[in-house]
Amino acid sequence: MNKILTIVVILSTIIVSAQTKIDNSFKKYVPKGYSLNEVIKGDLNKDGVEDVVLIIKGTDKDMLLPNQWDTDIVDKNRRGIIILFKKGDSYEVAVRNYSCFSSENEDGGVYYAPELYISIAKNVLYINYAHGRYGHWGYVFRYQNGDMELIGYDSASHHGPIVQSERSINFSTKKRLDRENINADKGDDMEEKFVDKWSTIDLSQLLKLSKIKDFDELYF
């Protein structure tokens, strides 16, 4: 599944780059105190009609704060998501979460902060993070039971160009795959060799997008 996630991340980059011009007609769905950052389109409820995902960002001036090096003032307002389903000639709000994503200007340690990419494919929502040479991870949501429920998770830990480990979880089947590259410490020229370990997760119910407080704290 990680190869799929990598492709999705690349496609997400292309999609987001193509959508840098915001469709201002959706600003009326953005609550007071927020700005509209991105508009992503695609069918999420399997009715054959294009739905809309809005990425919003707080506008609190008190969140204009020094960066981690105290060299500049950056916007640390959190970001959120609103999902609109197309109904006739208008839209209705299906799912909302106004603050589940941290600012793009959060501290990244010795590296930049992880980059957030959102995309829609095959009626599911992909929320992906790319962290350059350190790897990537992503979440897969499907609309069901009146919310976007988390059905999948994939991650890869890198050391430069070398993949050290991968993880893939299917929350619907409760199956988890952990893959470790046993050649990770043997140099860049050594072929990757993974040892797979399957396990079953203990899960009583699927996580809902509207209830997630902070993706930065969502580890598996």
CSV table of C-alpha atoms in Angstrom, one decimal:
chain,number,residue,atom,x,y,z
A,1,MET,CA,0.0,0.0,0.0
A,2,ASN,CA,3.0,2.4,0.5
A,3,LYS,CA,3.7,2.4,-3.2
A,4,ILE,CA,0.1,3.5,-3.7
A,5,LEU,CA,0.6,6.2,-1.0
A,6,THR,CA,3.7,7.5,-2.7
A,7,ILE,CA,1.8,7.8,-6.0
A,8,VAL,CA,-1.0,9.6,-4.2
A,9,VAL,CA,1.4,12.0,-2.6
A,10,ILE,CA,2.9,12.8,-6.0
A,11,LEU,CA,-0.5,13.2,-7.6
A,12,SER,CA,-1.6,15.4,-4.6
A,13,THR,CA,1.3,17.7,-5.3
A,14,ILE,CA,0.2,18.1,-8.9
A,15,ILE,CA,-3.4,18.6,-7.9
A,16,VAL,CA,-2.7,21.2,-5.3
A,17,SER,CA,-0.3,23.0,-7.6
A,18,ALA,CA,-3.0,23.2,-10.2
A,19,GLN,CA,-5.5,24.6,-7.7
A,20,THR,CA,-3.5,27.5,-6.3
A,21,LYS,CA,-6.1,29.9,-7.7
A,22,ILE,CA,-8.9,29.8,-5.1
A,23,ASP,CA,-12.5,29.6,-6.3
A,24,ASN,CA,-13.9,32.5,-4.3
A,25,SER,CA,-17.5,31.3,-4.8
A,26,PHE,CA,-17.0,28.9,-1.9
A,27,LYS,CA,-16.0,31.6,0.6
A,28,LYS,CA,-19.6,31.8,1.8
A,29,TYR,CA,-19.2,28.4,3.4
A,30,VAL,CA,-16.2,29.6,5.4
A,31,PRO,CA,-17.0,30.6,9.0
A,32,LYS,CA,-16.1,34.0,10.4
A,33,GLY,CA,-12.5,34.2,11.7
A,34,TYR,CA,-11.2,31.9,8.9
A,35,SER,CA,-9.8,32.3,5.4
A,36,LEU,CA,-10.1,29.9,2.5
A,37,ASN,CA,-6.8,28.3,1.5
A,38,GLU,CA,-7.6,25.5,-0.9
A,39,VAL,CA,-10.4,24.0,-2.9
A,40,ILE,CA,-10.3,20.3,-3.8
A,41,LYS,CA,-13.0,18.7,-6.0
A,42,GLY,CA,-14.2,15.1,-6.4
A,43,ASP,CA,-17.0,12.7,-5.8
A,44,LEU,CA,-17.0,11.5,-2.1
A,45,ASN,CA,-20.5,10.1,-1.6
A,46,LYS,CA,-20.7,8.0,-4.7
A,47,ASP,CA,-23.5,9.8,-6.4
A,48,GLY,CA,-21.5,10.6,-9.5
A,49,VAL,CA,-21.5,14.4,-8.7
A,50,GLU,CA,-18.4,16.4,-7.9
A,51,ASP,CA,-18.2,17.4,-4.2
A,52,VAL,CA,-15.9,19.9,-2.7
A,53,VAL,CA,-13.3,19.9,0.1
A,54,LEU,CA,-12.4,23.3,1.6
A,55,ILE,CA,-9.1,23.8,3.6
A,56,ILE,CA,-9.5,26.8,5.8
A,57,LYS,CA,-7.2,28.6,8.2
A,58,GLY,CA,-7.7,30.8,11.2
A,59,THR,CA,-7.1,34.5,11.0
A,60,ASP,CA,-6.4,35.3,14.7
A,61,LYS,CA,-3.7,38.1,14.8
A,62,ASP,CA,-2.5,36.8,18.1
A,63,MET,CA,-1.2,33.7,16.3
A,64,LEU,CA,1.3,35.7,14.4
A,65,LEU,CA,4.3,34.6,16.3
A,66,PRO,CA,8.1,34.3,16.1
A,67,ASN,CA,9.4,31.2,14.3
A,68,GLN,CA,11.6,28.7,16.0
A,69,TRP,CA,14.8,30.6,15.3
A,70,ASP,CA,13.2,34.0,16.3
A,71,THR,CA,14.2,35.4,12.9
A,72,ASP,CA,10.8,36.1,11.5
A,73,ILE,CA,7.1,36.4,12.4
A,74,VAL,CA,5.0,33.6,10.9
A,75,ASP,CA,1.3,32.7,10.9
A,76,LYS,CA,0.7,29.8,13.3
A,77,ASN,CA,-3.1,29.8,13.0
A,78,ARG,CA,-4.4,26.2,12.7
A,79,ARG,CA,-6.1,24.9,9.6
A,80,GLY,CA,-9.3,23.0,9.2
A,81,ILE,CA,-11.5,21.2,6.7
A,82,ILE,CA,-15.1,21.5,5.4
A,83,ILE,CA,-16.6,18.9,3.2
A,84,LEU,CA,-19.5,20.1,0.9
A,85,PHE,CA,-21.8,17.7,-0.9
A,86,LYS,CA,-23.4,18.9,-4.1
A,87,LYS,CA,-27.2,19.0,-3.9
A,88,GLY,CA,-28.8,20.3,-7.1
A,89,ASP,CA,-27.5,23.8,-7.8
A,90,SER,CA,-26.0,24.3,-4.3
A,91,TYR,CA,-23.9,22.6,-1.6
A,92,GLU,CA,-24.6,21.4,1.9
A,93,VAL,CA,-22.0,20.9,4.7
A,94,ALA,CA,-21.5,17.2,5.3
A,95,VAL,CA,-18.5,17.2,7.6
A,96,ARG,CA,-16.5,20.0,9.3
A,97,ASN,CA,-13.5,20.2,11.6
A,98,TYR,CA,-12.2,23.7,11.9
A,99,SER,CA,-8.8,23.1,13.6
A,100,CYS,CA,-7.5,19.5,13.1
A,101,PHE,CA,-4.4,20.6,11.1
A,102,SER,CA,-1.5,22.6,12.5
A,103,SER,CA,-0.2,25.6,10.8
A,104,GLU,CA,2.2,25.1,7.8
A,105,ASN,CA,4.6,27.2,9.8
A,106,GLU,CA,4.9,24.9,12.8
A,107,ASP,CA,8.5,24.2,14.0
A,108,GLY,CA,10.2,21.5,12.1
A,109,GLY,CA,13.2,21.0,14.3
A,110,VAL,CA,16.4,21.0,12.1
A,111,TYR,CA,14.1,20.4,9.1
A,112,TYR,CA,11.0,22.1,7.6
A,113,ALA,CA,7.5,21.2,8.9
A,114,PRO,CA,5.7,18.3,7.2
A,115,GLU,CA,3.8,19.4,4.1
A,116,LEU,CA,0.0,18.7,3.9
A,117,TYR,CA,-1.5,17.5,0.7
A,118,ILE,CA,-5.2,16.7,0.2
A,119,SER,CA,-6.7,14.7,-2.7
A,120,ILE,CA,-9.8,12.7,-3.7
A,121,ALA,CA,-9.6,9.5,-5.7
A,122,LYS,CA,-12.1,6.6,-6.2
A,123,ASN,CA,-14.6,8.2,-3.8
A,124,VAL,CA,-12.2,8.4,-0.9
A,125,LEU,CA,-10.4,11.3,0.8
A,126,TYR,CA,-6.6,11.2,1.1
A,127,ILE,CA,-4.9,13.3,3.7
A,128,ASN,CA,-1.1,13.0,3.2
A,129,TYR,CA,2.0,14.5,4.8
A,130,ALA,CA,5.4,14.6,3.2
A,131,HIS,CA,8.5,15.2,5.3
A,132,GLY,CA,11.2,15.2,2.7
A,133,ARG,CA,14.1,12.9,3.5
A,134,TYR,CA,12.4,11.7,6.7
A,135,GLY,CA,9.5,10.0,5.0
A,136,HIS,CA,5.8,10.4,4.5
A,137,TRP,CA,2.5,9.2,6.0
A,138,GLY,CA,-1.2,9.4,5.0
A,139,TYR,CA,-4.7,8.7,6.1
A,140,VAL,CA,-7.6,7.4,4.0
A,141,PHE,CA,-11.2,8.4,4.8
A,142,ARG,CA,-14.5,7.2,3.3
A,143,TYR,CA,-17.9,8.7,3.8
A,144,GLN,CA,-20.1,6.4,5.8
A,145,ASN,CA,-22.3,6.5,8.9
A,146,GLY,CA,-22.8,10.3,8.4
A,147,ASP,CA,-19.1,11.2,8.6
A,148,MET,CA,-15.7,10.6,7.0
A,149,GLU,CA,-14.4,7.5,8.7
A,150,LEU,CA,-10.7,6.5,8.8
A,151,ILE,CA,-10.3,3.3,6.9
A,152,GLY,CA,-6.6,3.3,6.1
A,153,TYR,CA,-3.2,4.5,7.2
A,154,ASP,CA,0.2,4.2,5.5
A,155,SER,CA,3.6,5.5,6.5
A,156,ALA,CA,7.3,5.2,5.5
A,157,SER,CA,10.3,6.2,7.5
A,158,HIS,CA,13.4,7.2,5.5
A,159,HIS,CA,17.0,8.0,6.2
A,160,GLY,CA,17.8,10.1,3.2
A,161,PRO,CA,17.0,7.9,0.1
A,162,ILE,CA,16.9,4.7,2.2
A,163,VAL,CA,13.5,3.4,3.3
A,164,GLN,CA,14.0,2.1,6.8
A,165,SER,CA,10.5,0.9,7.6
A,166,GLU,CA,7.0,0.9,6.3
A,167,ARG,CA,3.6,0.5,8.0
A,168,SER,CA,0.2,-0.1,6.5
A,169,ILE,CA,-3.1,-0.5,8.4
A,170,ASN,CA,-6.5,-1.4,7.1
A,171,PHE,CA,-9.0,-0.3,9.8
A,172,SER,CA,-11.9,-2.0,8.1
A,173,THR,CA,-10.3,-5.5,8.2
A,174,LYS,CA,-8.3,-4.6,11.4
A,175,LYS,CA,-5.1,-5.9,9.7
A,176,ARG,CA,-1.7,-4.2,10.2
A,177,LEU,CA,1.5,-4.8,8.2
A,178,ASP,CA,4.9,-3.6,9.5
A,179,ARG,CA,7.8,-3.9,7.1
A,180,GLU,CA,11.5,-3.5,8.2
A,181,ASN,CA,14.3,-3.0,5.8
A,182,ILE,CA,17.0,-5.3,7.3
A,183,ASN,CA,19.6,-3.7,4.9
A,184,ALA,CA,18.8,-0.1,6.0
A,185,ASP,CA,22.2,0.3,7.8
A,186,LYS,CA,24.3,-1.3,5.1
A,187,GLY,CA,24.8,1.7,2.8
A,188,ASP,CA,22.9,3.4,-0.1
A,189,ASP,CA,24.1,0.8,-2.6
A,190,MET,CA,22.6,-2.1,-0.8
A,191,GLU,CA,19.3,-3.4,-2.2
A,192,GLU,CA,16.3,-2.9,0.1
A,193,LYS,CA,15.2,-6.2,1.7
A,194,PHE,CA,12.0,-6.1,3.8
A,195,VAL,CA,10.8,-8.5,6.5
A,196,ASP,CA,7.1,-8.4,6.9
A,197,LYS,CA,5.1,-8.8,10.1
A,198,TRP,CA,1.3,-9.0,10.1
A,199,SER,CA,-0.8,-8.4,13.1
A,200,THR,CA,-4.4,-7.7,14.1
A,201,ILE,CA,-5.4,-4.4,15.7
A,202,ASP,CA,-7.8,-4.0,18.5
A,203,LEU,CA,-10.4,-1.5,17.4
A,204,SER,CA,-14.0,-1.0,18.6
A,205,GLN,CA,-15.0,1.7,16.1
A,206,LEU,CA,-13.6,3.8,13.3
A,207,LEU,CA,-12.3,7.3,13.9
A,208,LYS,CA,-14.4,10.1,12.5
A,209,LEU,CA,-12.8,13.1,10.7
A,210,SER,CA,-15.1,15.5,12.5
A,211,LYS,CA,-13.9,14.3,15.9
A,212,ILE,CA,-10.1,14.3,15.3
A,213,LYS,CA,-8.6,17.1,17.5
A,214,ASP,CA,-5.1,17.1,16.1
A,215,PHE,CA,-3.5,15.1,13.2
A,216,ASP,CA,-0.1,15.8,14.7
A,217,GLU,CA,-1.1,13.5,17.6
A,218,LEU,CA,-2.6,10.8,15.5
A,219,TYR,CA,0.0,8.0,15.6
A,220,PHE,CA,-0.3,4.3,14.8
